[in-house]
Coordinates of C-alpha atoms in Angstrom, one line a residue:
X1 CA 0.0 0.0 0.0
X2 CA 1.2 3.1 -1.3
X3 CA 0.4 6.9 0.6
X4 CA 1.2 10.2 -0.5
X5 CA 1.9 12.7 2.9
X6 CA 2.2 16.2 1.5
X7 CA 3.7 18.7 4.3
X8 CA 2.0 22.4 4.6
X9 CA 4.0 23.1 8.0
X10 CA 1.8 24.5 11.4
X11 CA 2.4 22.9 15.1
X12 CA 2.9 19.5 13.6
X13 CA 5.9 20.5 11.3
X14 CA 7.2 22.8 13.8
X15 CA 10.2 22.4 17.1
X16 CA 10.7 25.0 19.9
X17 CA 13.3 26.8 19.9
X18 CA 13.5 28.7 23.4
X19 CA 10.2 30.6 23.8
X20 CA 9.5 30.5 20.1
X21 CA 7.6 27.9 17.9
X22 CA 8.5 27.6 14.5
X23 CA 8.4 25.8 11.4
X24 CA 11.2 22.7 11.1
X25 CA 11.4 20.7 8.3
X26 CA 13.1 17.6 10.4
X27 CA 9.8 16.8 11.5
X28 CA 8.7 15.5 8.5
X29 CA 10.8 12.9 8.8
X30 CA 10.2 12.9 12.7
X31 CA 6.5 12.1 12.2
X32 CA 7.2 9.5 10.0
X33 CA 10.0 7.5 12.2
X34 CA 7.5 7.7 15.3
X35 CA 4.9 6.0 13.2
X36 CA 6.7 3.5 12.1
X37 CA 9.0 2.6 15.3
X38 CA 5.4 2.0 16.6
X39 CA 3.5 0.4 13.6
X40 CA 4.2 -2.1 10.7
X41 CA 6.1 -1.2 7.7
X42 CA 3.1 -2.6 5.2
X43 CA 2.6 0.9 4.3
X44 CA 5.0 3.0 1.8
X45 CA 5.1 6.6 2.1
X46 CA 5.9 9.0 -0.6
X47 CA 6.7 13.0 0.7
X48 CA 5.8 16.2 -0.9
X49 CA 5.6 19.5 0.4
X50 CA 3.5 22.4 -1.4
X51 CA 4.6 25.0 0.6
X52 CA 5.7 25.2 4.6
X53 CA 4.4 28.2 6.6
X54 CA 2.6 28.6 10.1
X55 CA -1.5 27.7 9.3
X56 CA -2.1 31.3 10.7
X57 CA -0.7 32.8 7.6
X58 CA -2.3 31.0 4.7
X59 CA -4.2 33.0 1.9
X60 CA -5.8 32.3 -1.0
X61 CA -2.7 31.6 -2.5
X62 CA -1.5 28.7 0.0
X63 CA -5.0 27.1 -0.1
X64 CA -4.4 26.9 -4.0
X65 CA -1.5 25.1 -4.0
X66 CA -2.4 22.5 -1.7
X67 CA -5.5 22.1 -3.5
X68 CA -3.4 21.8 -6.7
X69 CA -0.8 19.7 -4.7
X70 CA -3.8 17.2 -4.2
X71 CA -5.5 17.2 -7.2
X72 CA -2.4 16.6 -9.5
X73 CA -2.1 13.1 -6.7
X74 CA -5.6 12.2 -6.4
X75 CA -5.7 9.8 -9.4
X76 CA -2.0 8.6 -9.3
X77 CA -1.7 4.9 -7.9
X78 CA -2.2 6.1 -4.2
X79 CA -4.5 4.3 -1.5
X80 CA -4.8 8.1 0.2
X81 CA -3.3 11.0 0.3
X82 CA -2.7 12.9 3.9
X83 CA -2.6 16.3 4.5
X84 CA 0.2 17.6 7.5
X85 CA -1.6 21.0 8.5
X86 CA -1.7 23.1 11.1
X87 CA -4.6 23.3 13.6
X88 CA -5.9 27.4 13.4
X89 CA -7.0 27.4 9.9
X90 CA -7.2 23.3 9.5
X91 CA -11.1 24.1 8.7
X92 CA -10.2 26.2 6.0
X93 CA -8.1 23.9 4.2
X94 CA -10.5 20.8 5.1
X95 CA -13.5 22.8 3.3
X96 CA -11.7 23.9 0.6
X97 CA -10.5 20.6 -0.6
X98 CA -13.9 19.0 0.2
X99 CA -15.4 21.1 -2.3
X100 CA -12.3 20.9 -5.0
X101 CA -12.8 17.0 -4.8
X102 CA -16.4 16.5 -3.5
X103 CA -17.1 12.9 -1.9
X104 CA -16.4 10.0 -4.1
X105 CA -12.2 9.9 -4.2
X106 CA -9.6 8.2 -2.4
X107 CA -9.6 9.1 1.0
X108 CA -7.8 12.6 1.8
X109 CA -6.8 12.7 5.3
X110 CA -5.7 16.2 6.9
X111 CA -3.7 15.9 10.1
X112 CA -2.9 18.3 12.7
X113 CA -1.0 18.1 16.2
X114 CA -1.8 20.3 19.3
X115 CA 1.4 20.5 20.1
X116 CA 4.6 20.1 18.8
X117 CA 5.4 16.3 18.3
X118 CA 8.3 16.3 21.1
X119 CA 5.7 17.3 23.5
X120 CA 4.0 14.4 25.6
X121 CA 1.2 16.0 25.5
X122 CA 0.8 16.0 21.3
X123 CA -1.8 14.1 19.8
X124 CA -0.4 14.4 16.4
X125 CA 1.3 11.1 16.3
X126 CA -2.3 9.2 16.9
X127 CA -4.2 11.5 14.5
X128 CA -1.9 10.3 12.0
X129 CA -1.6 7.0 12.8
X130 CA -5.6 6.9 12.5
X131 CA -5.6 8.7 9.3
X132 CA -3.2 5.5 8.2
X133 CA -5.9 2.9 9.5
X134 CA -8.1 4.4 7.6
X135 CA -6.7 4.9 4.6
X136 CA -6.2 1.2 5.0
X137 CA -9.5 -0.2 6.3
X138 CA -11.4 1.6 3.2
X139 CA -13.8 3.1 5.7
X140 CA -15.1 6.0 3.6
X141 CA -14.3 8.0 0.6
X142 CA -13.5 11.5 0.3
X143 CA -11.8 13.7 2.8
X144 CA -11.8 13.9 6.3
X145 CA -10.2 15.4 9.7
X146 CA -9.3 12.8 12.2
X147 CA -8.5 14.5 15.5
X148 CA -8.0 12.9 19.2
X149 CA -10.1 15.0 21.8
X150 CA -9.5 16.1 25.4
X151 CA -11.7 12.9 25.9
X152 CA -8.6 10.6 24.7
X153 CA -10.7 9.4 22.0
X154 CA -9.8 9.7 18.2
X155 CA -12.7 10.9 16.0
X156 CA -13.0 11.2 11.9
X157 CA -14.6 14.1 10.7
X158 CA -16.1 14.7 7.4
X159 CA -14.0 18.0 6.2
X160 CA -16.5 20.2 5.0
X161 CA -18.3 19.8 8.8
X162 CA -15.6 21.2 10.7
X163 CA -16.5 24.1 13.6
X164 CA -13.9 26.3 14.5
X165 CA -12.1 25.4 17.9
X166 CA -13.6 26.7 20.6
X167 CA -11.2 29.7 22.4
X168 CA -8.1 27.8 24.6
X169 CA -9.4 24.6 23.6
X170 CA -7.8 21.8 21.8
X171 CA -10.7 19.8 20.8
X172 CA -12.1 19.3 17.7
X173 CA -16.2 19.2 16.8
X174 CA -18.4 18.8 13.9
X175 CA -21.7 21.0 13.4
X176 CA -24.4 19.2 15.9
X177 CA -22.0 17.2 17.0
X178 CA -22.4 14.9 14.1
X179 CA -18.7 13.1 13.2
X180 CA -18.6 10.5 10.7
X181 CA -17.0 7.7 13.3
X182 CA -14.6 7.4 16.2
X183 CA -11.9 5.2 17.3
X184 CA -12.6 2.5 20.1
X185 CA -9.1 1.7 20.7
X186 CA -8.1 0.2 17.4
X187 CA -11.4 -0.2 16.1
X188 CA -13.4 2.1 13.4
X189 CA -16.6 2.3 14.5
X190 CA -19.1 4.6 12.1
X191 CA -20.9 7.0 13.8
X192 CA -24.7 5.5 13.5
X193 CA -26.2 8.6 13.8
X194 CA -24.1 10.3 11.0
X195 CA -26.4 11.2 7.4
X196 CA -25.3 12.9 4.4
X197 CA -27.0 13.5 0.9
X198 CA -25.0 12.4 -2.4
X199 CA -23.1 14.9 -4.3
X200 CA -25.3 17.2 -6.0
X201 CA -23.3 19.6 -7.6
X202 CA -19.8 19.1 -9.7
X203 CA -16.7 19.8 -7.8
X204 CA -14.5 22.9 -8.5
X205 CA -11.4 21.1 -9.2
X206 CA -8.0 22.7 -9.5
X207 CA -9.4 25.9 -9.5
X208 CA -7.6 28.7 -8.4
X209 CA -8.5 31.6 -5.2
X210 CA -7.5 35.2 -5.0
X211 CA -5.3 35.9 -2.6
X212 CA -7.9 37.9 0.0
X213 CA -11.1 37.3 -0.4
X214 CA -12.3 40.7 -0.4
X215 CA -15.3 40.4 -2.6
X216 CA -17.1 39.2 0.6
X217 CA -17.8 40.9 3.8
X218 CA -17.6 38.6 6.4
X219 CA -20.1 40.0 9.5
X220 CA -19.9 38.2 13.0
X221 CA -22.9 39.5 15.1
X222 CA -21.6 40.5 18.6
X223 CA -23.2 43.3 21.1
X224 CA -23.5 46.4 19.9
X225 CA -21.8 45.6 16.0
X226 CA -21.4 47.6 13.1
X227 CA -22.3 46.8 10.1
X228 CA -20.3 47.4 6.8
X229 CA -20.7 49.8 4.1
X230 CA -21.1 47.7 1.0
X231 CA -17.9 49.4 -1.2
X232 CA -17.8 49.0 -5.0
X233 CA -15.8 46.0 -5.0
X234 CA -18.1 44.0 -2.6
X235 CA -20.0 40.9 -4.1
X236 CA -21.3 38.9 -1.3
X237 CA -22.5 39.4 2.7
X238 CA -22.4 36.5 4.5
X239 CA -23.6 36.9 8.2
X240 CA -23.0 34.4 10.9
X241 CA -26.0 34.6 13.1
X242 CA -26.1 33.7 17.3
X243 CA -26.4 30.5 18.4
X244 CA -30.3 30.8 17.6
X245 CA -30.4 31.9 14.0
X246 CA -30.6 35.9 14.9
X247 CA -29.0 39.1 14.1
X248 CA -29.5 42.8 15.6
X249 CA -32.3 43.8 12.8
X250 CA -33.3 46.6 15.3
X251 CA -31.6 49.6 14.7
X252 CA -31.1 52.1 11.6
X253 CA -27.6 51.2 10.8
X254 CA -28.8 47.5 10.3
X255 CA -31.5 48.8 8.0
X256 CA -29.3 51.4 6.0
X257 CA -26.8 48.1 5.4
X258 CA -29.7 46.1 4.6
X259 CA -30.7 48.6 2.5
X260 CA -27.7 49.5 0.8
X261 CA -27.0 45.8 -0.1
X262 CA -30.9 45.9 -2.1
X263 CA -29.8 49.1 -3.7
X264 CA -26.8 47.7 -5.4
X265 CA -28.3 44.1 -5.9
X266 CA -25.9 42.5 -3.3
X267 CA -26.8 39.5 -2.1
X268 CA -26.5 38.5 1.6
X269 CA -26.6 35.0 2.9
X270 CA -27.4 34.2 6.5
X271 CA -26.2 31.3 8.1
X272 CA -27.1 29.6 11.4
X273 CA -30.5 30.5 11.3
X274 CA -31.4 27.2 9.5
X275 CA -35.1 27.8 7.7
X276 CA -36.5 26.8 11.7
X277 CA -39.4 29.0 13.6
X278 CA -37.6 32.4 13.7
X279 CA -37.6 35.1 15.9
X280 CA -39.4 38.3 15.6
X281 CA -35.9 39.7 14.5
X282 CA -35.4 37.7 12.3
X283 CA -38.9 38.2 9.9
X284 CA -37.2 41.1 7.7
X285 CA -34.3 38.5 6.2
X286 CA -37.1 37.7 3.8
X287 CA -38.2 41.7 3.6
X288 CA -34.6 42.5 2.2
X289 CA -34.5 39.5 0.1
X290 CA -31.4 37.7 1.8
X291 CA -30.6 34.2 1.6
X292 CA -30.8 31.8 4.5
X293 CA -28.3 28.8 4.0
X294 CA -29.2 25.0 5.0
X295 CA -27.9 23.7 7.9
X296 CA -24.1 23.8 7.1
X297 CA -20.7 25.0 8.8
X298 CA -20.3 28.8 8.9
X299 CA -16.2 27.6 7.7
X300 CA -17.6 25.4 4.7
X301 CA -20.1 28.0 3.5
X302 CA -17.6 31.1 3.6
X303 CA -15.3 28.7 1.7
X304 CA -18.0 27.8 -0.8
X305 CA -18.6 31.4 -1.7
X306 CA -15.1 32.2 -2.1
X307 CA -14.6 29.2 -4.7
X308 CA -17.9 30.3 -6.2
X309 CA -17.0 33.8 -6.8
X310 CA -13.4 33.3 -8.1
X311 CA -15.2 30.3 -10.7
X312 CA -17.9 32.8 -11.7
X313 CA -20.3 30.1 -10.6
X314 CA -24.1 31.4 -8.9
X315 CA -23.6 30.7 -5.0
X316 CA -27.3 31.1 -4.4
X317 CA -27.9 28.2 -7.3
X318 CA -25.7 25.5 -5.5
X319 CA -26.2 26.7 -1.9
X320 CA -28.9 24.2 -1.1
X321 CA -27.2 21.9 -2.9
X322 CA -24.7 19.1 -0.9
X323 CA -21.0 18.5 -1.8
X324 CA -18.3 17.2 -0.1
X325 CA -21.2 16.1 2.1
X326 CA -21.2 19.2 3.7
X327 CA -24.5 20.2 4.4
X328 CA -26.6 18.1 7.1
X329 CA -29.0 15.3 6.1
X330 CA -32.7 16.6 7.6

């Protein structure tokens, strides 16, 4: 069995050096002689490394050339293909490729580590390791996170399901809590309670991102927010609601933005508020014409419109519409 590991860098590819973490290239290697000092040699590994930087400072341009790393791979005589990547933008890159490959390749595994891999504490080494056993055991096709928890329990993820960590937390969560499977020591076990609809849209490929996505602005509601003015270059709003689907829609600067996005035929896409029994507050998305999206990662979707607008394809066409298995199965 033959495995393509591409390196991007982040905590997994990095050593300390006094005070200061930072990319080292030895690790490569490192991760690969802890794995197999502890496992059996049936599996041959090939290297490549796209680019190596800190996961904090990938753009557009990095997310393009790992998606161009993989999709130059993905139909070469590999079992899988895994993905070294750092933990603070892992989502990022996990959405992005879900959507360049959608659901039905080899598996693509991205890995991350929590800490550096000479730190006891790193679970790194066992996310890998799992991304191995399942590149072996066939479980699923596609791509796909796995990541140990505080727990001490190793869980796959689909990619495009990913939630952003929590703040000064290590663990990992899909939206509603809904992973594809888990670990039980050395067992896969699929997660009975996990649905997802078929591909229904074709996957972007090797397409290529901007370097900023500035064509969208990105609103997070918090107390007391201010909402953008919608420049000449903006294409897209995409708002991510509280916990219960609502915005502040109470107060003239939300209706001049509101406004303002009708006025120059912007659309703006809501998400977290899920098509369910809505607030009071949340009555005048349908007055201003905007967009709720299904029940999906706020991550997967931003990602989604960003590959959208840079393939001049119609976000609000393909919205509703499941790939990479992204949006939840009602």
């Amino acid at each position: 069995m033959k495995i393509l590991v591409l390196f991007t860098g982040g905590t997994i590819g990095c050593s300390v050096n006094g005070e200061m973490i930072s990319p080292d290239k030895k690790n490569e290697k490192l991760l690969l002689k802890i794995y197999s000092d502890k496992s059996d040699a049936s599996v041959e590994f090939e290297t490549a490394e796209p680019y190596y930087a800190l996961s904090e400072n990938n753009t557009g341009l990095t997310l393009s050339k790992l998606i161009s790393a993989v999709c130059s791979k993905i139909h070469k005589d590999y079992s899988g293909i895994i993905v070294t990547h750092g933990t603070d933008t892992l989502q990022y890159s996990a959405a992005a490729l879900s959507y360049a490959l959608g659901s039905r390749n080899i598996p693509v595994m991205l890995v991350s580590s929590n800490y550096v891999l000479k730190d006891s504490r790193a679970n790194g080494v066992d996310n890998f390791s799992a991304a191995v056993d399942f590149i072996k055991g066939g479980f699923g096709k596609g791509v796909f996170v796995p990541y140990k928890n505080s727990d001490g329990k190793v869980y796959i993820h689909r990619a495009s399901r990913l939630l952003q960590h929590n703040a000064l937390s290590d663990d990992l969560f899909s939206i509603k809590n809904l992973y594809y499977g888990s670990y039980v020591g050395d067992t896969f076990i699929k997660n009975p309670d996990y649905g997802a609809a078929d591909d229904e849209i074709i996957p972007f490929g090797n397409i290529k991102l901007s370097e900023y996505s500035n064509k969208i602005q990105v609103i997070q509601t918090y107390v007391g927010c201010e909402y953008p003015h919608m420049n000449e270059s903006s294409r897209a709003a995409l708002i991510k609601t509280y916990h219960s689907g609502t915005i502040c829609t109470g107060d003239n600067r939300f209706k001049q933005f509101a406004e303002e996005c009708r006025q120059k035929n912007i659309p703006c896409y809501i998400c977290g508020a899920e098509n369910r029994e809505i607030y009071e507050s949340a009555k005048v998305f349908e007055e201003y014409g905007f967009t709720v999206l299904p029940p999906a990662s706020f991550v997967s979707q931003y990602i989604k419109l960003w590959l959208c607008l840079s393939a001049g394809r119609d976000f609000k066409e393909i919205c509703n519409k499941s790939l990479g298995e992204d949006i939840l199965k009602e």
